[in-house]
Amino acid sequence: MHGDKAQRAELLPNLRAAPLTRVKNRDAGLDIARGFAMVLVVFGHALVGALGAGLISDNAERVLTAIYAVHMPLFFMISGYLAPRLINLPTDVFAARFWSRLVWPYLLWSLVLMSAHFLMRAYTNTAMTGFHPFTILWKPPAVMWFLYYLGIAILIARAVRGAPNTVRAALGMAVISAPYILPALPDQTRFIGFFILGTMIPNARVSGAFPKSSTTVAVIITALSLLMLWTLPIDNTDAYPASQIWLLPAAFAGPFLLYRASQYVALNMPNVPFMQVLRLIGQNTMPVFVLHILITAGTRIGLLKIGVTDWAVIICAATLLGLIIPLLAGQIANRAGIEKWLGWR
């Protein structure tokens, strides 16, 4: 794990479209963790589409909730961990990178996704009643809420970068707790707190050994959370999945276990093909992030149009294509030298 310092120089390292080759001097454990989290994102959205189309029973809602309890806290904490070099840059350099690697991708792909949704509104699970592009300034469309809240998190972290650790830790926990205390706040607000806490993780702690007791505690917390998830009523109708307060411990324990597992396989099974694929995805998550929602929806719609109704086939096809096609697009964009204009670098 010798690439932490190099990685911290990136603006959004977890959303960086590197060439589809192995990148030197990167933390393989972080890349694998990002790759696994992105697979969960794509699978989760394929599952959401199948649920919305009425292809599978509501019991799948529990699987979806388990996924959402872990993958977004993991993404925001990793993003926070990798952010200090960015948030400490001089103002002019910070502003330029913030624009090119976050604001521009957000504006571009929000308009692309909104336009695609409007044009395909007759076939999607949720129909748009009108095309109002200016609303992206305050209402992120589809998956673009991630970049929207990530941008807010970066600005807040930069504003408090000189504060004592106790103040930043208290702020992070307060933001995580806020949506549970003030229901009017968007559920996604809590992820800003995970980002702030991520900025406080020291390099030595991520790359070094963890006490065995910490892993044991995380396993127990995750197991208890899953048990509750499979026994208590679940209703995500009017809320972001996994926003239930009793799943909050899993939002800390789950990402910790995923990273520990990623660190283990990076050290002990680096040449296993599946792990290499996860690492590849983790190095190229921006094209997957912005394109997968179009591909998973398009795959589902296309298969239903030709008479394929097997939910397992639809979900598997949507997930695989939602990963493969964006990776190929990232490769093409990189070779053509247009990845910067697409917001992928």
XYZ file of C-alpha atoms in Angstrom:
345
model
C 0.000 0.000 0.000
C 2.440 2.657 -1.149
C 0.193 4.865 -3.278
C -1.706 6.861 -0.683
C 0.190 10.114 -1.201
C -0.124 9.876 -4.968
C -3.815 9.151 -4.706
C -4.508 12.075 -2.397
C -3.382 14.402 -5.198
C -6.462 13.483 -7.210
C -9.607 15.578 -6.981
C -12.034 12.707 -7.095
C -9.808 9.644 -7.071
C -12.731 7.268 -6.640
C -14.232 8.700 -9.829
C -11.096 8.804 -11.931
C -11.124 7.360 -15.445
C -7.650 5.920 -15.747
C -6.635 3.932 -18.821
C -7.877 0.370 -18.692
C -4.484 -0.904 -17.671
C -2.959 -1.395 -14.277
C -2.065 1.952 -12.745
C 1.204 2.030 -10.848
C 1.669 3.425 -7.355
C -1.957 3.074 -6.286
C -3.378 1.478 -3.184
C -4.751 -1.783 -4.545
C -6.931 -2.290 -1.475
C -8.673 1.046 -2.032
C -9.133 0.324 -5.741
C -10.656 -3.087 -5.013
C -12.947 -1.588 -2.368
C -14.080 1.079 -4.830
C -14.585 -1.537 -7.506
C -16.679 -3.722 -5.229
C -18.753 -0.732 -4.135
C -19.343 0.250 -7.770
C -20.484 -3.283 -8.607
C -22.978 -2.948 -5.756
C -24.137 0.401 -7.178
C -24.786 -1.054 -10.632
C -26.409 -4.222 -9.279
C -28.514 -2.133 -6.913
C -29.836 0.035 -9.734
C -30.548 -3.042 -11.852
C -32.497 -4.367 -8.876
C -34.322 -1.045 -8.437
C -35.375 -1.156 -12.082
C -36.676 -4.703 -11.774
C -38.590 -3.803 -8.616
C -40.098 -0.743 -10.245
C -41.181 -2.777 -13.255
C -42.889 -5.308 -10.989
C -40.631 -8.160 -12.072
C -39.693 -9.369 -8.588
C -41.326 -9.503 -5.186
C -40.940 -6.883 -2.511
C -38.695 -9.277 -0.558
C -35.885 -8.061 -2.804
C -36.266 -4.734 -1.003
C -34.300 -6.228 1.885
C -31.403 -7.119 -0.402
C -31.496 -3.613 -1.837
C -31.514 -2.090 1.648
C -28.495 -4.179 2.688
C -26.584 -2.894 -0.347
C -27.496 0.729 0.284
C -26.558 0.451 3.952
C -22.934 -0.048 2.955
C -21.890 1.174 -0.481
C -22.546 4.923 -0.201
C -20.943 5.328 3.256
C -17.925 3.475 1.840
C -17.693 5.743 -1.207
C -17.970 8.933 0.822
C -15.458 7.822 3.447
C -12.917 6.802 0.797
C -13.502 10.084 -1.039
C -12.940 11.958 2.208
C -9.783 9.995 2.966
C -8.345 10.897 -0.427
C -9.394 14.566 -0.311
C -6.903 16.413 1.974
C -4.445 17.301 -0.793
C -7.332 18.782 -2.781
C -8.924 20.790 0.002
C -5.540 22.243 1.004
C -4.694 23.558 -2.475
C -4.395 27.316 -3.126
C -7.768 28.851 -3.907
C -7.214 29.329 -7.649
C -5.928 25.787 -8.177
C -8.679 24.351 -6.011
C -11.360 26.238 -7.954
C -10.015 25.033 -11.312
C -9.913 21.399 -10.246
C -13.255 21.594 -8.489
C -14.807 22.882 -11.711
C -13.153 20.459 -14.121
C -13.502 17.305 -12.087
C -16.803 17.827 -10.293
C -18.917 20.791 -11.431
C -18.445 20.175 -15.156
C -19.180 16.417 -14.963
C -22.222 17.167 -12.833
C -23.665 19.722 -15.259
C -22.884 17.713 -18.385
C -24.149 14.340 -17.246
C -27.132 15.725 -15.363
C -28.334 17.228 -18.644
C -27.566 14.002 -20.522
C -29.460 11.846 -18.031
C -32.380 14.260 -17.816
C -32.625 14.432 -21.615
C -32.472 10.654 -21.968
C -35.136 10.204 -19.305
C -37.411 12.723 -21.017
C -36.988 11.152 -24.451
C -37.601 7.637 -23.083
C -40.368 8.639 -20.668
C -42.881 6.346 -22.364
C -40.764 3.312 -21.435
C -39.251 4.172 -18.053
C -40.667 3.222 -14.649
C -41.165 6.903 -13.745
C -42.401 9.307 -16.424
C -41.235 12.926 -16.667
C -44.020 15.460 -17.094
C -41.756 18.138 -18.540
C -38.182 19.050 -19.398
C -36.794 21.621 -16.955
C -32.984 21.626 -17.230
C -32.377 24.514 -14.828
C -33.693 22.412 -11.956
C -30.388 20.517 -11.894
C -28.985 23.503 -9.982
C -30.994 22.528 -6.899
C -32.507 19.147 -7.715
C -29.973 16.539 -8.904
C -31.485 14.079 -11.397
C -31.175 10.321 -10.859
C -27.749 9.239 -9.605
C -26.234 12.702 -9.930
C -27.122 13.461 -6.333
C -23.823 11.752 -5.490
C -21.712 14.429 -7.191
C -23.988 17.159 -5.844
C -23.541 16.121 -2.224
C -19.891 15.251 -2.759
C -19.314 18.813 -3.946
C -21.007 20.203 -0.845
C -18.926 17.870 1.324
C -15.686 19.033 -0.302
C -16.556 22.697 0.220
C -17.446 22.116 3.876
C -14.287 20.086 4.472
C -12.205 22.857 2.930
C -13.923 25.466 5.099
C -13.145 23.591 8.337
C -9.764 22.157 7.360
C -7.970 24.244 9.980
C -10.301 23.292 12.820
C -9.166 20.918 15.596
C -9.845 17.224 15.047
C -12.401 17.202 17.844
C -14.391 19.935 16.101
C -14.286 18.176 12.733
C -15.238 14.847 14.299
C -18.139 16.474 16.120
C -19.248 18.164 12.897
C -19.097 14.882 10.997
C -21.194 13.046 13.570
C -23.633 15.965 13.786
C -24.196 15.938 10.021
C -24.659 12.160 10.033
C -27.227 12.502 12.821
C -29.029 15.534 11.383
C -31.499 13.769 9.024
C -32.662 11.538 11.885
C -33.309 14.576 14.094
C -34.641 16.867 11.352
C -36.732 14.694 8.992
C -37.146 17.613 6.563
C -33.486 17.253 5.574
C -32.741 14.966 2.609
C -31.634 11.500 3.722
C -28.457 11.842 1.656
C -27.274 14.710 3.877
C -25.732 12.210 6.273
C -23.159 11.148 3.688
C -21.511 14.559 3.980
C -20.687 13.575 7.557
C -19.067 10.328 6.404
C -16.914 12.368 4.021
C -15.815 14.720 6.808
C -14.873 11.766 9.018
C -13.007 10.220 6.085
C -10.758 13.282 5.836
C -9.544 12.518 9.358
C -8.358 8.961 8.694
C -4.536 8.927 8.827
C -2.500 7.144 6.151
C -0.947 4.788 8.664
C -4.325 3.568 9.859
C -5.592 2.748 6.362
C -2.412 1.088 5.142
C -1.356 -0.564 8.374
C -2.696 -3.353 10.509
C -5.949 -3.091 12.447
C -6.528 -4.728 15.843
C -8.280 -8.082 15.450
C -10.849 -6.948 17.970
C -11.997 -4.156 15.637
C -12.777 -6.660 12.899
C -14.613 -8.895 15.356
C -16.749 -6.005 16.583
C -17.521 -4.969 12.997
C -18.576 -8.525 12.122
C -20.913 -8.674 15.133
C -22.468 -5.286 14.319
C -22.971 -6.210 10.673
C -24.462 -9.606 11.550
C -26.902 -8.064 14.029
C -27.871 -5.408 11.488
C -28.561 -8.056 8.845
C -30.621 -10.056 11.333
C -32.719 -6.992 12.107
C -32.979 -6.207 8.409
C -34.439 -9.630 7.690
C -36.904 -9.559 10.578
C -38.127 -5.955 10.921
C -40.557 -4.284 8.488
C -38.867 -2.398 5.646
C -40.467 0.523 3.834
C -38.304 2.638 1.554
C -41.245 4.167 -0.310
C -40.662 7.742 0.793
C -37.036 7.562 1.862
C -33.571 6.777 0.579
C -32.953 3.037 1.113
C -31.268 2.104 4.407
C -32.111 5.435 6.029
C -33.532 3.640 9.097
C -31.624 4.717 12.200
C -31.113 1.150 13.386
C -29.007 0.531 10.271
C -26.624 3.371 11.134
C -24.115 1.090 12.934
C -23.896 -1.006 9.751
C -22.991 2.153 7.820
C -19.750 2.201 9.824
C -19.112 -1.520 10.283
C -20.002 -2.614 6.738
C -17.570 -0.307 4.912
C -14.850 -1.203 7.424
C -15.307 -4.916 6.679
C -15.397 -4.335 2.923
C -12.142 -2.427 3.071
C -10.513 -5.009 5.347
C -11.534 -7.743 2.895
C -10.237 -5.667 -0.022
C -6.947 -5.070 1.765
C -6.600 -8.797 2.463
C -7.180 -9.917 -1.121
C -4.916 -7.149 -2.448
C -2.091 -8.548 -0.329
C -2.796 -12.256 -0.676
C -4.648 -12.736 -3.978
C -3.501 -9.886 -6.231
C -3.420 -11.996 -9.397
C -6.837 -13.619 -9.075
C -8.731 -12.521 -12.223
C -11.873 -11.456 -10.359
C -9.843 -9.220 -8.047
C -8.046 -7.704 -11.024
C -11.433 -6.905 -12.560
C -12.590 -5.250 -9.336
C -9.398 -3.227 -9.218
C -9.906 -2.193 -12.836
C -13.434 -1.013 -12.069
C -12.144 0.840 -9.013
C -9.658 2.718 -11.197
C -12.322 3.714 -13.736
C -15.462 4.446 -11.772
C -16.484 7.788 -13.306
C -17.593 6.382 -16.693
C -19.343 3.533 -14.888
C -21.032 5.987 -12.538
C -22.450 8.320 -15.195
C -23.316 5.706 -17.839
C -24.560 2.670 -15.942
C -28.020 4.040 -15.183
C -28.690 4.518 -18.914
C -27.428 1.054 -19.730
C -29.232 -0.821 -16.958
C -32.515 0.892 -17.853
C -31.962 0.393 -21.577
C -31.141 -3.282 -21.084
C -34.267 -3.866 -19.013
C -36.492 -2.021 -21.491
C -34.943 -3.783 -24.476
C -35.251 -7.272 -23.007
C -38.863 -6.682 -21.982
C -39.659 -5.414 -25.491
C -38.429 -8.658 -27.056
C -40.350 -10.776 -24.567
C -37.697 -11.640 -21.975
C -39.386 -11.510 -18.570
C -37.084 -13.685 -16.454
C -36.026 -11.287 -13.684
C -32.720 -13.084 -13.052
C -31.716 -12.783 -16.711
C -32.691 -9.111 -16.820
C -30.835 -8.191 -13.621
C -27.685 -10.131 -14.562
C -27.629 -8.716 -18.097
C -28.238 -5.169 -16.875
C -25.482 -5.455 -14.266
C -22.891 -6.950 -16.609
C -23.584 -4.524 -19.445
C -23.760 -1.651 -16.960
C -20.146 -2.425 -16.035
C -18.640 -3.598 -19.329
C -19.948 -0.911 -21.694
C -18.808 2.041 -19.523
C -15.371 0.471 -19.092
C -15.063 0.159 -22.869
C -16.309 3.730 -23.270
C -13.653 4.873 -20.811
C -10.980 3.085 -22.834
C -12.160 4.665 -26.084
C -12.357 8.128 -24.523
C -8.879 7.771 -23.062
C -7.344 6.741 -26.369
C -9.198 9.516 -28.192
C -8.028 12.072 -25.644
C -11.545 13.291 -24.858
C -11.927 11.975 -21.322
C -11.354 15.479 -19.907
C -14.224 16.892 -21.966
C -16.464 14.082 -20.775
C -15.567 14.839 -17.164
C -13.875 11.486 -16.697
C -10.445 12.786 -15.704
